[in-house]
Coordinates of C-alpha atoms and ligand atoms in Angstrom, one line a residue:
M1 CA -41.6 32.0 -66.0
N2 CA -40.8 35.6 -67.0
T3 CA -41.0 36.9 -70.5
G4 CA -37.1 37.3 -70.7
K5 CA -36.8 33.5 -70.1
N6 CA -39.7 32.7 -72.4
N7 CA -37.9 34.6 -75.2
L8 CA -34.6 32.8 -74.5
V9 CA -36.4 29.4 -74.6
R10 CA -38.1 30.3 -77.9
T11 CA -34.6 31.3 -79.2
L12 CA -33.0 28.0 -78.0
E13 CA -35.7 26.0 -79.6
S14 CA -34.2 27.1 -83.1
V15 CA -30.7 25.8 -82.0
D16 CA -29.2 22.5 -82.2
F17 CA -27.8 22.1 -78.8
L18 CA -25.5 19.2 -79.7
K19 CA -23.6 21.6 -81.7
M20 CA -23.1 24.2 -79.0
D21 CA -19.8 24.5 -77.4
R22 CA -19.5 23.7 -73.7
R23 CA -19.4 27.4 -72.8
T24 CA -22.7 28.3 -74.7
F25 CA -24.4 25.1 -73.5
L26 CA -23.6 25.8 -69.9
K27 CA -24.8 29.4 -70.4
A28 CA -28.1 28.1 -71.8
V29 CA -28.6 25.5 -69.2
G30 CA -27.9 28.2 -66.5
A31 CA -30.6 30.5 -68.0
V32 CA -33.3 28.1 -68.3
G33 CA -35.1 25.7 -65.9
A34 CA -35.1 21.9 -66.0
T35 CA -38.6 21.9 -67.4
A36 CA -37.6 24.2 -70.4
F37 CA -34.3 22.3 -70.9
L38 CA -35.7 18.9 -71.2
G39 CA -38.9 20.0 -73.1
T40 CA -36.8 22.0 -75.7
Y41 CA -34.2 19.4 -76.2
K42 CA -36.3 16.1 -75.8
T43 CA -35.8 14.9 -79.3
E44 CA -32.0 15.5 -79.4
I45 CA -31.6 14.2 -75.9
V46 CA -33.4 10.8 -76.6
S47 CA -31.5 10.5 -79.9
A48 CA -28.2 11.4 -78.2
L49 CA -28.7 8.8 -75.5
K50 CA -30.4 6.1 -77.4
F51 CA -27.8 3.5 -76.5
A52 CA -26.4 4.9 -73.3
E53 CA -27.8 4.5 -69.9
T54 CA -26.4 6.3 -66.8
K55 CA -26.7 4.4 -63.6
I56 CA -27.2 6.3 -60.4
I57 CA -26.8 5.3 -56.8
W58 CA -28.4 7.9 -54.5
L59 CA -27.4 7.5 -50.9
H60 CA -28.9 9.3 -47.8
G61 CA -27.0 9.8 -44.8
A62 CA -27.5 12.5 -41.9
E63 CA -30.2 14.8 -43.5
C64 CA -34.1 15.5 -43.6
T65 CA -34.6 14.1 -47.2
G66 CA -35.6 17.7 -48.2
C67 CA -33.2 17.6 -51.2
S68 CA -35.1 14.5 -52.6
E69 CA -38.4 16.1 -51.6
S70 CA -37.3 19.2 -53.6
V71 CA -36.6 17.0 -56.7
L72 CA -39.8 15.1 -56.2
N73 CA -41.7 18.4 -55.8
G74 CA -40.4 19.5 -59.2
G75 CA -43.7 18.5 -60.8
N76 CA -42.9 19.5 -64.4
P77 CA -40.8 17.5 -65.2
D78 CA -41.4 15.1 -62.5
I79 CA -38.7 12.9 -61.4
V80 CA -39.9 9.9 -63.8
Q81 CA -40.1 12.2 -66.9
A82 CA -36.7 13.6 -66.1
I83 CA -34.9 10.4 -65.7
S84 CA -36.6 8.8 -68.7
K85 CA -35.7 11.8 -71.0
L86 CA -32.0 11.6 -69.6
N87 CA -32.2 7.9 -69.8
V88 CA -31.1 7.5 -66.2
N89 CA -31.3 4.3 -64.4
L90 CA -32.0 5.4 -60.8
A91 CA -30.9 2.1 -59.4
Y92 CA -30.9 2.9 -55.7
H93 CA -32.6 5.5 -53.8
E94 CA -33.9 4.6 -50.3
T95 CA -37.0 6.6 -50.2
L96 CA -38.0 5.6 -53.7
L97 CA -37.3 1.9 -53.8
A98 CA -40.0 -0.6 -54.0
Q99 CA -40.8 -2.7 -50.9
Q100 CA -37.5 -3.5 -49.3
G101 CA -36.3 -4.9 -45.9
I102 CA -34.6 -8.0 -44.2
F103 CA -38.3 -9.2 -43.6
V104 CA -40.8 -8.5 -46.2
D105 CA -44.5 -9.5 -45.5
G106 CA -43.1 -11.5 -42.5
K107 CA -40.7 -13.5 -44.5
L108 CA -37.0 -13.5 -44.7
A109 CA -36.0 -11.5 -47.7
N110 CA -32.6 -12.6 -49.1
T111 CA -32.7 -11.3 -52.8
S112 CA -31.5 -8.0 -54.1
E113 CA -35.1 -7.5 -55.4
L114 CA -36.4 -7.3 -51.7
N115 CA -33.5 -6.6 -49.6
S116 CA -31.7 -3.3 -50.1
E117 CA -28.7 -4.1 -48.2
I118 CA -27.9 -7.0 -50.7
L119 CA -29.0 -4.6 -53.7
I120 CA -26.5 -1.8 -52.8
D121 CA -23.7 -4.2 -52.4
E122 CA -24.5 -5.7 -55.9
L123 CA -24.8 -2.3 -57.5
I124 CA -21.6 -1.1 -56.1
E125 CA -19.7 -4.2 -57.2
E126 CA -21.1 -3.8 -60.7
G127 CA -19.5 -0.1 -60.7
N128 CA -19.9 2.3 -63.7
Y129 CA -22.3 4.7 -61.7
I130 CA -22.6 8.4 -60.6
L131 CA -22.9 8.4 -56.9
V132 CA -25.3 11.1 -55.5
V133 CA -25.0 11.7 -51.9
E134 CA -27.7 13.5 -49.7
G135 CA -26.8 14.1 -46.1
A136 CA -23.7 14.6 -44.0
I137 CA -21.5 11.6 -43.0
A138 CA -20.7 11.0 -39.2
N139 CA -17.2 10.4 -38.5
G140 CA -17.8 10.2 -34.7
P141 CA -17.4 9.0 -32.1
D142 CA -13.6 8.6 -32.5
G143 CA -13.6 8.1 -36.2
S144 CA -16.0 5.0 -35.9
G145 CA -18.9 6.7 -37.8
R146 CA -21.4 5.0 -35.4
Y147 CA -23.5 8.2 -35.0
C148 CA -25.1 7.4 -38.3
V149 CA -26.0 3.7 -38.9
I150 CA -28.2 2.2 -41.6
G151 CA -29.1 -1.4 -41.2
N152 CA -26.0 -2.7 -39.2
R153 CA -23.5 -0.7 -41.1
T154 CA -22.3 2.9 -40.6
F155 CA -23.0 5.3 -43.2
K156 CA -19.3 6.1 -43.3
E157 CA -18.7 2.5 -44.3
I158 CA -21.4 2.5 -46.9
F159 CA -20.2 5.9 -48.4
A160 CA -16.6 4.6 -48.3
K161 CA -17.5 1.6 -50.3
A162 CA -19.8 3.4 -52.9
A163 CA -17.3 6.3 -53.3
K164 CA -14.5 3.9 -54.2
H165 CA -16.1 2.4 -57.2
A166 CA -18.1 5.6 -58.4
N167 CA -17.1 7.4 -61.6
A168 CA -18.0 10.7 -60.0
I169 CA -19.9 12.2 -57.0
L170 CA -22.6 14.7 -56.7
A171 CA -22.9 16.1 -53.2
V172 CA -26.6 17.2 -53.2
G173 CA -27.8 19.7 -50.5
T174 CA -25.7 21.7 -48.1
C175 CA -25.3 18.7 -45.5
A176 CA -23.7 16.6 -48.2
A177 CA -21.6 19.4 -49.6
Y178 CA -20.3 21.1 -46.4
G179 CA -21.9 19.2 -43.5
G180 CA -24.8 21.8 -43.1
I181 CA -27.0 21.9 -39.9
N182 CA -25.2 18.7 -38.7
C183 CA -22.1 20.7 -38.2
A184 CA -23.6 23.7 -36.5
D185 CA -21.7 24.7 -33.5
S186 CA -23.0 22.8 -30.3
A187 CA -21.9 21.0 -27.4
V188 CA -21.8 17.7 -29.2
A189 CA -20.5 18.9 -32.7
K190 CA -16.9 17.7 -32.0
V191 CA -18.0 14.3 -30.7
T192 CA -20.5 13.6 -33.6
D193 CA -17.9 14.9 -36.1
Y194 CA -20.1 15.2 -39.1
R195 CA -18.4 15.8 -42.5
G196 CA -19.2 16.8 -46.0
V197 CA -18.1 14.7 -48.9
A198 CA -15.3 16.9 -50.0
F199 CA -15.6 19.8 -47.5
T200 CA -16.7 20.3 -43.9
K201 CA -17.8 23.8 -43.8
E202 CA -15.2 25.8 -45.9
D203 CA -12.3 23.4 -45.2
S204 CA -11.5 21.0 -48.0
S205 CA -9.1 19.2 -46.0
K206 CA -11.9 17.8 -43.7
G207 CA -14.1 16.3 -46.2
M208 CA -14.9 12.6 -45.6
L209 CA -13.1 11.7 -48.9
Q210 CA -9.9 13.1 -47.4
E211 CA -10.5 11.3 -44.1
L212 CA -10.9 8.1 -46.1
N213 CA -7.8 8.8 -48.3
L214 CA -9.9 8.7 -51.5
K215 CA -9.6 10.9 -54.5
K216 CA -12.8 11.2 -56.6
P217 CA -14.1 14.0 -58.6
V218 CA -17.0 15.8 -56.8
I219 CA -19.5 18.4 -57.7
N220 CA -21.3 20.2 -54.8
I221 CA -24.9 21.3 -55.3
P222 CA -25.6 23.0 -52.0
G223 CA -28.9 24.5 -50.8
C224 CA -31.2 23.6 -47.8
P225 CA -32.7 22.2 -49.9
A226 CA -31.0 22.3 -53.3
H227 CA -33.4 23.5 -56.1
P228 CA -34.4 20.9 -58.4
D229 CA -33.1 22.7 -61.6
W230 CA -29.6 22.8 -60.0
I231 CA -29.7 19.1 -59.5
L232 CA -31.3 18.0 -62.7
L233 CA -29.5 20.3 -65.0
T234 CA -26.1 19.4 -63.4
V235 CA -26.9 15.6 -63.9
G236 CA -28.0 16.5 -67.5
A237 CA -24.9 18.4 -68.4
V238 CA -22.8 15.6 -66.9
I239 CA -24.8 12.9 -68.7
L240 CA -24.6 14.7 -72.0
G241 CA -20.9 15.1 -71.7
K242 CA -21.1 19.0 -71.5
I243 CA -19.4 18.8 -68.2
R244 CA -16.5 16.4 -68.8
I245 CA -15.4 14.7 -65.6
P246 CA -12.8 15.4 -64.4
D247 CA -11.5 17.6 -67.1
D248 CA -13.9 20.4 -67.0
L249 CA -14.3 20.7 -63.3
D250 CA -11.7 23.4 -62.5
A251 CA -13.3 25.6 -65.2
V252 CA -16.9 25.1 -64.3
L253 CA -16.8 24.9 -60.5
D254 CA -15.9 27.7 -57.8
L255 CA -13.7 27.5 -54.9
Y256 CA -16.3 25.4 -52.9
G257 CA -17.0 22.9 -55.8
R258 CA -20.2 24.6 -56.8
P259 CA -21.3 25.0 -60.6
K260 CA -20.5 28.7 -61.2
V261 CA -23.4 28.8 -63.7
F262 CA -25.9 28.4 -60.6
F263 CA -23.8 29.8 -57.8
P264 CA -22.0 32.8 -59.6
T265 CA -18.9 34.1 -57.9
D266 CA -19.7 37.5 -58.8
H267 CA -23.3 37.7 -58.2
T268 CA -25.4 37.4 -55.0
V269 CA -29.2 36.7 -54.4
H270 CA -29.5 40.5 -53.3
E271 CA -28.7 41.7 -56.7
N272 CA -32.0 40.6 -58.3
C273 CA -34.2 40.4 -55.2
P274 CA -37.8 41.7 -56.0
R275 CA -37.3 43.9 -52.9
R276 CA -34.2 45.5 -54.1
G277 CA -35.8 48.9 -54.9
F278 CA -36.8 49.2 -51.1
Y279 CA -33.1 48.6 -50.2
D280 CA -31.7 51.0 -52.7
R281 CA -34.2 53.7 -51.3
G282 CA -33.3 52.7 -47.6
E283 CA -36.8 51.5 -46.9
F284 CA -36.7 48.5 -44.5
D285 CA -39.2 46.2 -42.9
E286 CA -38.9 46.1 -39.0
Q287 CA -41.3 43.2 -38.7
I288 CA -42.2 40.1 -40.8
G289 CA -45.2 40.5 -43.0
G290 CA -44.3 43.8 -44.7
D291 CA -43.4 44.4 -48.3
K292 CA -40.0 46.4 -47.9
C293 CA -36.5 45.2 -47.8
L294 CA -35.7 42.5 -45.2
W295 CA -32.2 43.6 -44.3
K296 CA -33.0 44.8 -40.8
L297 CA -34.8 41.4 -40.3
G298 CA -31.5 39.6 -40.8
C299 CA -31.5 39.1 -44.7
K300 CA -28.1 37.5 -45.6
A301 CA -28.6 37.5 -49.4
P302 CA -26.0 40.1 -50.0
Y303 CA -23.6 37.2 -48.9
S304 CA -25.5 34.5 -50.8
H305 CA -24.1 33.3 -54.2
A306 CA -26.9 31.7 -55.9
D307 CA -29.3 32.6 -58.7
C308 CA -32.5 32.1 -56.7
A309 CA -33.8 35.5 -57.4
I310 CA -33.5 35.0 -61.2
R311 CA -34.5 31.3 -61.4
R312 CA -37.0 31.5 -58.4
W313 CA -38.6 28.5 -56.8
N314 CA -41.7 26.2 -57.2
G315 CA -41.9 26.5 -60.9
S316 CA -40.4 30.0 -61.0
V317 CA -43.3 31.4 -59.0
S318 CA -41.5 32.8 -55.9
M319 CA -38.3 32.7 -53.6
C320 CA -37.6 33.2 -50.1
T321 CA -37.4 37.0 -49.9
Q322 CA -40.3 37.4 -52.5
A323 CA -42.4 35.2 -49.9
G324 CA -41.4 37.3 -47.0
S325 CA -38.6 35.4 -45.5
P326 CA -35.0 36.9 -45.1
C327 CA -32.5 34.8 -47.0
I328 CA -30.5 32.7 -44.7
A329 CA -27.6 32.1 -47.1
C330 CA -28.4 28.3 -47.2
V331 CA -26.1 27.6 -50.2
E332 CA -22.9 28.9 -48.5
P333 CA -20.4 26.5 -47.0
G334 CA -20.4 28.3 -43.6
F335 CA -24.1 27.8 -43.3
P336 CA -25.8 27.7 -40.8
D337 CA -23.4 29.2 -38.2
A338 CA -21.9 32.0 -40.5
A339 CA -25.6 33.1 -41.0
R340 CA -26.4 33.0 -37.3
P341 CA -28.2 34.6 -35.7
L342 CA -30.6 34.0 -38.7
Y343 CA -33.1 36.8 -38.1
V344 CA -30.9 39.6 -36.7
E345 CA -29.4 42.3 -38.8
A346 CA -25.9 41.5 -39.9
E347 CA -22.9 43.8 -40.1
D348 CA -21.9 44.4 -36.4
K349 CA -25.5 45.3 -35.3
G350 CA -26.2 47.7 -38.0
V351 CA -22.8 49.5 -38.4
L352 CA -21.7 49.3 -41.9
L353 CA -18.7 51.1 -43.5
G354 CA -18.4 53.0 -40.1
A355 CA -21.9 54.5 -40.6
N356 CA -25.1 53.4 -39.1
I357 CA -27.4 51.7 -41.6
D358 CA -30.1 54.3 -40.7
T359 CA -27.8 57.1 -41.8
L360 CA -26.9 55.2 -44.8
S361 CA -30.5 54.7 -45.7
K362 CA -31.1 58.5 -45.8
V363 CA -28.3 58.9 -48.3
A364 CA -30.3 56.7 -50.7
V365 CA -29.5 55.1 -53.8
G366 CA -25.6 55.8 -54.4
A367 CA -24.5 55.0 -50.9
A368 CA -26.6 51.9 -50.6
T369 CA -25.4 50.5 -53.9
V370 CA -21.8 50.9 -52.6
A371 CA -22.9 49.1 -49.5
A372 CA -24.3 46.3 -51.4
G373 CA -21.0 45.8 -53.3
V374 CA -19.3 45.7 -50.0
H375 CA -21.5 42.9 -48.8
A376 CA -21.0 41.1 -51.9
I377 CA -17.4 40.9 -51.8
R378 CA -17.1 40.0 -48.1
R379 CA -18.9 36.5 -48.6
M380 CA -19.9 34.4 -45.8
R381 CA -16.8 33.5 -43.9
G382 CA -17.6 34.9 -40.5
E383 CA -15.7 38.0 -41.1
Ligands
SF4_1 S1 -31.3 42.8 -48.3 FE1 -32.5 41.0 -48.8 S2 -34.6 41.7 -48.8 FE2 -33.2 43.5 -49.0 S3 -33.0 43.7 -51.3 FE3 -31.3 42.6 -50.4 S4 -32.0 40.5 -50.8 FE4 -33.9 41.7 -50.9
SF4_2 S1 -32.9 32.8 -51.3 FE1 -31.2 32.4 -49.7 S2 -32.1 31.1 -48.2 FE2 -33.5 31.1 -50.0 S3 -32.9 29.3 -51.2 FE3 -31.8 31.1 -52.0 S4 -29.8 31.0 -50.9 FE4 -31.3 29.7 -49.8

């Protein structure tokens, strides 16, 4: 954690967060990580939530479980500490459930303690839960959803039932938010017809909720994977009533349903990149493994609206460009097609503002800064 963030956490320690207005609270939450937030406010959170328990049902569709991995790898706090501090009842999560199946130890399992298909139905029927969806939802072939089947039911059917009874939905990861890699252009994309929860790519009329004719408040937390802080802090803000659903959603979410506090409309990863000085001086790596700007290696950070370069990953230790990988704009609704080809320079093969990037690089700081502004406002829409 950097010194600025340490100072902020120290300042926040002297503040009663329960007295913060929503705006200040969200700013504070946006600035600190989940560990600092939960650690700083531990006592207040426990007393605020003494009698309240929030039930979460976490479903997995077409995905790699990377977002669950991301949360589980958030070691401090780990998932158990986080949910106990927030008084969450993580009632259903397929990769974290105790032994479950139709047969357990060779015997037929027909109780919800041992059979997850019975458990999920019981939990949904009880109602009063937040639904977390990880993964895209297959609509194909021909609207049947049979390209993603869990047990003997389509994920589309399970999602429809769970969404109908949910108080709110968090679409975690780019697959659930926008379809992600499941929706990448391919020979089979139209047949499999994967959908995000409330969007498919940039299109809010193609989300699975619209397909099912369901209206539910949705918060998108994209990323491939999503950052543990983005998930835990959003869940924390919802549970503590600092994001009131649905009243506050218009104010706190951007055009694509993302919390602006983590995915700022007017800020890109590029702006705080540790390699930014090289960009401004027009010094670019031509091969992976160097320490200069990665623009010529296909970095899409100037299009990517997220706080990765401020928050950083793996306990605030590093992030993609710092570790030497060009940003692939994994948080944007058009990902991955809008970012492809991933490791090839963007902007019409090096032509930017009518000038070749090599010419621009010689003009140094001023022109490059203007260029950065142009990238930032064009966003990732395949323009
Ligand atoms: S283009 Fe990529 S590597 Fe270069 S400064 Fe911007 S974010 Fe960093
Ligand atoms: S730096 Fe870019 S690719 Fe890496 S996590 Fe952030 S948005 Fe995704």
